[in-house]
Amino acid sequence: MAHGIFITGTGTEIGKTVIAGGLAAALKQSGTNVGVMKPISAGDTADAQFLKHAAQVDDELSSINPIHLRQPLAPSVAARIENREIDLPGIETTFRALQEKYDFVIVEGVGGIAVPIQDDYLVVHLIHQLRLPILIVAQAGLGTLNHTFLTVAFAQQFGLQIAGIVLNRHTPEAAGLAEATNPVEIEKLTNIPVIGVVPYEKRLDTVYPDPAFLADFMNQHIAWRKLGIL
Ligand SMILES: Nc1ncnc2c1ncn2[C@@H]1O[C@H](COP(=O)(O)OP(=O)(O)OP(=O)(O)O)[C@@H](O)[C@H]1O
Ligand SMILES: [Mg+2]
């Protein structure tokens, strides 16, 4: 079992926080000493607070989310506006401290994997630096074959280990034919296991969902054991 996982996505607002929180709640419920991290936030610190709540940890927000940028922009751009340098070694130090403290650490990325953190340093480089396998969250419906295939190809180009893909329906539209056919097509295209398809659930779309509900709901829809955890 890897000692952590990096939750990335095919884009922003795709469900990374909800799935990362779901995994944290599920691991916690099964008795694992699990920690969470959102290395960089841009705009607000809602993701870090959601993860802290889901994992029920008592870490200071600053050690879950060491870099908080004020503007909701790509980190390199938000940092430039603030005239600020993102402390990459500091992120790694914070992460290694969490790894010491917890048996398993779940790290949520920012946007997708090609998002710039500095002009010549992308999210994919951060994943590489932290030496974590990735879980890709993709949208469940139409358009996801292209986004998922591109994300997988890019990750592989950088030698990342892809543990699995979760398809998530983050909007309340009815599931269509694309959603029904996507899991098989994605596995054929990428050769990576689709470990779950998560339906839209109104009770997830809240600031602090009940961790027990979060765990049960995700366990029902995601086969975590395919990642070699749970
Ligand atoms: N399966 C779902 N059912 C209902 N609502 C969902 C579901 N998945 C995600 N959402 C909602 O959709 C929105 C986006 O999800 P989330 O915040 O997890 O995305 P994200 O990829 O982490 O976004 P960001 O790039 O901003 O970090 C949130 O309001 C969340 O509550
Ligand atoms: Mg998020």
Short mmCIF file of C-alpha atoms and ligand atoms in Angstrom, two decimals:
data_model
loop_
_atom_site.label_atom_id
_atom_site.label_comp_id
_atom_site.label_asym_id
_atom_site.label_seq_id
_atom_site.Cartn_x
_atom_site.Cartn_y
_atom_site.Cartn_z
CA MET A 1 0.00 0.00 0.00
CA ALA A 2 1.31 3.43 -0.97
CA HIS A 3 1.48 5.87 1.92
CA GLY A 4 -0.57 8.45 0.19
CA ILE A 5 -2.34 9.50 -2.95
CA PHE A 6 -2.61 12.69 -4.96
CA ILE A 7 -6.13 13.50 -6.13
CA THR A 8 -6.07 15.34 -9.41
CA GLY A 9 -8.75 15.98 -11.98
CA THR A 10 -9.40 16.70 -15.60
CA GLY A 11 -10.12 20.29 -14.61
CA THR A 12 -11.43 22.57 -11.96
CA GLU A 13 -14.79 22.09 -10.15
CA ILE A 14 -14.87 18.45 -11.15
CA GLY A 15 -15.22 16.88 -7.69
CA LYS A 16 -11.63 16.49 -6.43
CA THR A 17 -12.46 17.81 -2.97
CA VAL A 18 -15.58 15.69 -2.60
CA ILE A 19 -13.78 12.50 -3.69
CA ALA A 20 -10.66 13.28 -1.61
CA GLY A 21 -12.88 13.96 1.41
CA GLY A 22 -14.83 10.79 0.69
CA LEU A 23 -11.66 8.70 0.68
CA ALA A 24 -10.47 10.40 3.87
CA ALA A 25 -13.79 9.72 5.64
CA ALA A 26 -13.85 6.11 4.40
CA LEU A 27 -10.27 5.42 5.55
CA LYS A 28 -10.92 7.07 8.90
CA GLN A 29 -14.07 4.99 9.38
CA SER A 30 -12.09 1.81 8.70
CA GLY A 31 -9.57 2.76 11.38
CA THR A 32 -6.73 4.22 9.30
CA ASN A 33 -4.75 7.12 10.73
CA VAL A 34 -5.33 9.40 7.74
CA GLY A 35 -4.16 12.95 7.09
CA VAL A 36 -5.12 15.43 4.39
CA MET A 37 -3.41 18.21 2.51
CA LYS A 38 -4.33 20.92 0.02
CA PRO A 39 -0.85 22.32 -0.69
CA ILE A 40 -2.05 25.39 -2.58
CA SER A 41 -5.42 27.12 -2.48
CA ALA A 42 -6.38 30.09 -4.60
CA GLY A 43 -9.37 32.21 -3.64
CA ASP A 44 -10.50 30.71 -0.35
CA THR A 45 -9.56 27.87 1.98
CA ALA A 46 -12.86 25.99 1.67
CA ASP A 47 -11.22 22.84 0.25
CA ALA A 48 -8.79 22.54 3.15
CA GLN A 49 -11.61 23.03 5.63
CA PHE A 50 -13.74 20.41 3.88
CA LEU A 51 -10.85 17.91 3.95
CA LYS A 52 -10.05 18.65 7.59
CA HIS A 53 -13.69 18.05 8.50
CA ALA A 54 -13.96 14.86 6.40
CA ALA A 55 -10.80 13.36 7.92
CA GLN A 56 -11.63 14.70 11.41
CA VAL A 57 -8.06 15.83 12.02
CA ASP A 58 -6.97 18.54 14.42
CA ASP A 59 -4.07 19.97 12.37
CA GLU A 60 -3.89 23.73 11.99
CA LEU A 61 -5.26 24.85 8.65
CA SER A 62 -1.80 26.24 7.82
CA SER A 63 -0.27 22.77 7.92
CA ILE A 64 -3.05 21.31 5.77
CA ASN A 65 -2.91 24.27 3.39
CA PRO A 66 0.54 25.93 3.60
CA ILE A 67 0.04 28.22 0.59
CA HIS A 68 -3.07 30.34 0.37
CA LEU A 69 -3.31 32.79 -2.53
CA ARG A 70 -6.00 35.41 -2.52
CA GLN A 71 -7.11 35.42 -6.16
CA PRO A 72 -9.07 32.46 -7.61
CA LEU A 73 -6.57 31.99 -10.45
CA ALA A 74 -3.89 29.53 -11.52
CA PRO A 75 -1.24 29.65 -8.74
CA SER A 76 1.51 31.15 -10.91
CA VAL A 77 -0.80 33.99 -11.92
CA ALA A 78 -2.28 34.54 -8.45
CA ALA A 79 1.24 34.61 -6.96
CA ARG A 80 2.48 37.11 -9.54
CA ILE A 81 -0.40 39.46 -8.74
CA GLU A 82 0.54 39.27 -5.06
CA ASN A 83 4.19 39.72 -5.93
CA ARG A 84 4.94 36.56 -4.11
CA GLU A 85 7.06 33.46 -4.67
CA ILE A 86 5.46 30.08 -3.92
CA ASP A 87 7.64 28.23 -1.41
CA LEU A 88 8.00 24.82 -3.06
CA PRO A 89 10.50 23.35 -0.55
CA GLY A 90 8.10 24.51 2.20
CA ILE A 91 5.27 22.50 0.63
CA GLU A 92 7.43 19.40 0.57
CA THR A 93 8.51 19.90 4.19
CA THR A 94 4.88 20.24 5.28
CA PHE A 95 3.93 17.13 3.32
CA ARG A 96 6.77 15.03 4.78
CA ALA A 97 5.73 16.11 8.29
CA LEU A 98 2.18 14.90 7.60
CA GLN A 99 3.61 11.65 6.24
CA GLU A 100 5.49 11.19 9.52
CA LYS A 101 2.37 11.83 11.56
CA TYR A 102 -0.14 9.79 9.52
CA ASP A 103 -0.16 6.32 8.00
CA PHE A 104 -1.77 7.63 4.82
CA VAL A 105 -1.94 11.16 3.42
CA ILE A 106 -4.45 12.34 0.81
CA VAL A 107 -3.32 15.37 -1.17
CA GLU A 108 -5.68 17.41 -3.33
CA GLY A 109 -4.21 19.22 -6.32
CA VAL A 110 -5.23 22.52 -7.75
CA GLY A 111 -7.17 22.50 -11.03
CA GLY A 112 -5.82 19.86 -13.45
CA ILE A 113 -2.29 18.49 -13.79
CA ALA A 114 -1.01 21.00 -16.35
CA VAL A 115 -1.89 24.03 -14.21
CA PRO A 116 1.17 26.25 -13.63
CA ILE A 117 2.40 26.76 -10.06
CA GLN A 118 5.39 28.72 -11.30
CA ASP A 119 6.08 29.60 -14.92
CA ASP A 120 8.19 26.46 -15.42
CA TYR A 121 6.69 24.26 -12.69
CA LEU A 122 3.28 22.61 -13.14
CA VAL A 123 1.05 20.53 -10.86
CA VAL A 124 2.54 17.45 -12.55
CA HIS A 125 5.99 18.49 -11.26
CA LEU A 126 4.64 18.86 -7.73
CA ILE A 127 3.18 15.33 -7.89
CA HIS A 128 6.55 14.10 -9.07
CA GLN A 129 8.30 15.90 -6.22
CA LEU A 130 5.95 14.40 -3.61
CA ARG A 131 6.39 10.93 -5.18
CA LEU A 132 2.73 9.97 -4.98
CA PRO A 133 0.50 7.87 -7.23
CA ILE A 134 -2.48 9.75 -8.62
CA LEU A 135 -6.22 9.27 -8.74
CA ILE A 136 -7.88 11.16 -11.57
CA VAL A 137 -11.36 12.57 -11.03
CA ALA A 138 -13.19 13.15 -14.31
CA GLN A 139 -16.71 14.21 -15.10
CA ALA A 140 -19.14 11.41 -15.71
CA GLY A 141 -20.91 12.68 -18.84
CA LEU A 142 -20.20 13.75 -22.40
CA GLY A 143 -16.74 15.23 -23.12
CA THR A 144 -14.87 13.17 -20.61
CA LEU A 145 -13.16 10.72 -23.00
CA ASN A 146 -11.05 13.49 -24.47
CA HIS A 147 -10.23 15.18 -21.14
CA THR A 148 -9.42 11.92 -19.40
CA PHE A 149 -7.26 10.55 -22.20
CA LEU A 150 -5.29 13.82 -22.36
CA THR A 151 -4.76 13.84 -18.60
CA VAL A 152 -3.60 10.21 -18.58
CA ALA A 153 -1.24 10.78 -21.52
CA PHE A 154 0.26 13.86 -19.88
CA ALA A 155 0.72 12.11 -16.55
CA GLN A 156 2.39 9.15 -18.24
CA GLN A 157 4.70 11.45 -20.17
CA PHE A 158 6.04 12.57 -16.77
CA GLY A 159 6.29 9.01 -15.48
CA LEU A 160 3.54 9.31 -12.87
CA GLN A 161 1.86 6.21 -11.50
CA ILE A 162 -1.88 6.36 -12.18
CA ALA A 163 -3.75 4.31 -9.60
CA GLY A 164 -7.24 4.78 -11.02
CA ILE A 165 -9.97 7.01 -12.38
CA VAL A 166 -13.24 8.07 -10.73
CA LEU A 167 -16.09 9.42 -12.82
CA ASN A 168 -18.13 11.94 -10.87
CA ARG A 169 -21.44 13.60 -11.72
CA HIS A 170 -21.22 16.99 -10.05
CA THR A 171 -24.36 18.45 -11.63
CA PRO A 172 -27.96 17.24 -11.24
CA GLU A 173 -28.72 16.48 -14.92
CA ALA A 174 -30.01 13.01 -15.65
CA ALA A 175 -27.37 10.41 -16.49
CA GLY A 176 -27.24 9.96 -20.27
CA LEU A 177 -25.90 7.37 -22.69
CA ALA A 178 -22.38 8.86 -22.48
CA GLU A 179 -22.29 8.21 -18.73
CA ALA A 180 -23.36 4.61 -19.26
CA THR A 181 -20.75 3.92 -21.94
CA ASN A 182 -17.84 6.02 -20.59
CA PRO A 183 -16.34 3.61 -18.02
CA VAL A 184 -15.71 0.85 -20.55
CA GLU A 185 -14.47 3.30 -23.21
CA ILE A 186 -12.09 4.98 -20.77
CA GLU A 187 -10.64 1.67 -19.67
CA LYS A 188 -10.15 0.67 -23.31
CA LEU A 189 -8.49 3.99 -24.21
CA THR A 190 -6.25 4.31 -21.19
CA ASN A 191 -5.83 0.84 -19.74
CA ILE A 192 -6.36 2.39 -16.28
CA PRO A 193 -9.13 1.02 -14.01
CA VAL A 194 -12.25 3.14 -13.55
CA ILE A 195 -12.78 2.41 -9.87
CA GLY A 196 -16.16 4.08 -9.54
CA VAL A 197 -18.93 6.20 -10.99
CA VAL A 198 -20.32 8.63 -8.42
CA PRO A 199 -23.85 9.93 -9.00
CA TYR A 200 -25.04 13.43 -8.18
CA GLU A 201 -26.13 13.58 -4.55
CA LYS A 202 -27.56 16.77 -3.11
CA ARG A 203 -26.29 15.95 0.39
CA LEU A 204 -22.68 16.10 -0.91
CA ASP A 205 -23.11 19.62 -2.20
CA THR A 206 -22.71 21.31 1.16
CA VAL A 207 -19.88 22.89 3.12
CA TYR A 208 -19.55 20.16 5.75
CA PRO A 209 -21.32 16.91 4.88
CA ASP A 210 -21.59 14.37 7.67
CA PRO A 211 -18.33 12.30 7.49
CA ALA A 212 -20.21 9.03 8.16
CA PHE A 213 -22.57 9.74 5.29
CA LEU A 214 -19.65 10.75 3.07
CA ALA A 215 -17.81 7.52 3.84
CA ASP A 216 -20.85 5.28 3.30
CA PHE A 217 -21.84 7.03 0.08
CA MET A 218 -18.36 6.79 -1.44
CA ASN A 219 -17.90 3.19 -0.31
CA GLN A 220 -21.12 2.37 -2.09
CA HIS A 221 -19.95 3.85 -5.40
CA ILE A 222 -16.16 3.50 -5.43
CA ALA A 223 -14.17 0.27 -5.24
CA TRP A 224 -11.24 1.65 -3.22
CA ARG A 225 -9.77 -1.85 -2.97
CA LYS A 226 -8.82 -1.53 -6.67
CA LEU A 227 -6.30 1.11 -5.51
CA GLY A 228 -4.90 -1.37 -3.01
CA ILE A 229 -6.42 0.55 -0.10
CA LEU A 230 -9.48 -0.32 2.05
N1 LIG B 1 -21.35 13.78 -6.81
C1 LIG B 1 -21.70 15.02 -6.48
N2 LIG B 1 -22.98 15.31 -6.13
C2 LIG B 1 -23.35 16.56 -5.80
N3 LIG B 1 -22.53 17.61 -5.79
C3 LIG B 1 -21.24 17.40 -6.13
C4 LIG B 1 -20.76 16.10 -6.47
N4 LIG B 1 -19.44 16.20 -6.75
C5 LIG B 1 -19.11 17.49 -6.57
N5 LIG B 1 -20.18 18.21 -6.20
C6 LIG B 1 -20.23 19.66 -5.97
O1 LIG B 1 -19.67 20.30 -7.12
C7 LIG B 1 -18.81 21.37 -6.76
C8 LIG B 1 -17.40 21.09 -7.25
O2 LIG B 1 -16.88 19.97 -6.54
P1 LIG B 1 -15.45 20.04 -5.84
O3 LIG B 1 -15.34 21.27 -5.01
O4 LIG B 1 -15.23 18.74 -5.17
O5 LIG B 1 -14.55 20.19 -7.15
P2 LIG B 1 -12.97 20.41 -7.24
O6 LIG B 1 -12.50 19.65 -8.43
O7 LIG B 1 -12.35 20.09 -5.94
O8 LIG B 1 -12.89 21.98 -7.52
P3 LIG B 1 -11.59 22.93 -7.38
O9 LIG B 1 -10.89 22.84 -8.71
O10 LIG B 1 -12.20 24.28 -7.12
O11 LIG B 1 -10.76 22.43 -6.24
C9 LIG B 1 -18.94 21.51 -5.24
O12 LIG B 1 -19.93 22.44 -4.93
C10 LIG B 1 -19.36 20.10 -4.80
O13 LIG B 1 -20.07 20.11 -3.60
MG MG B 2 -11.28 21.31 -4.70
#
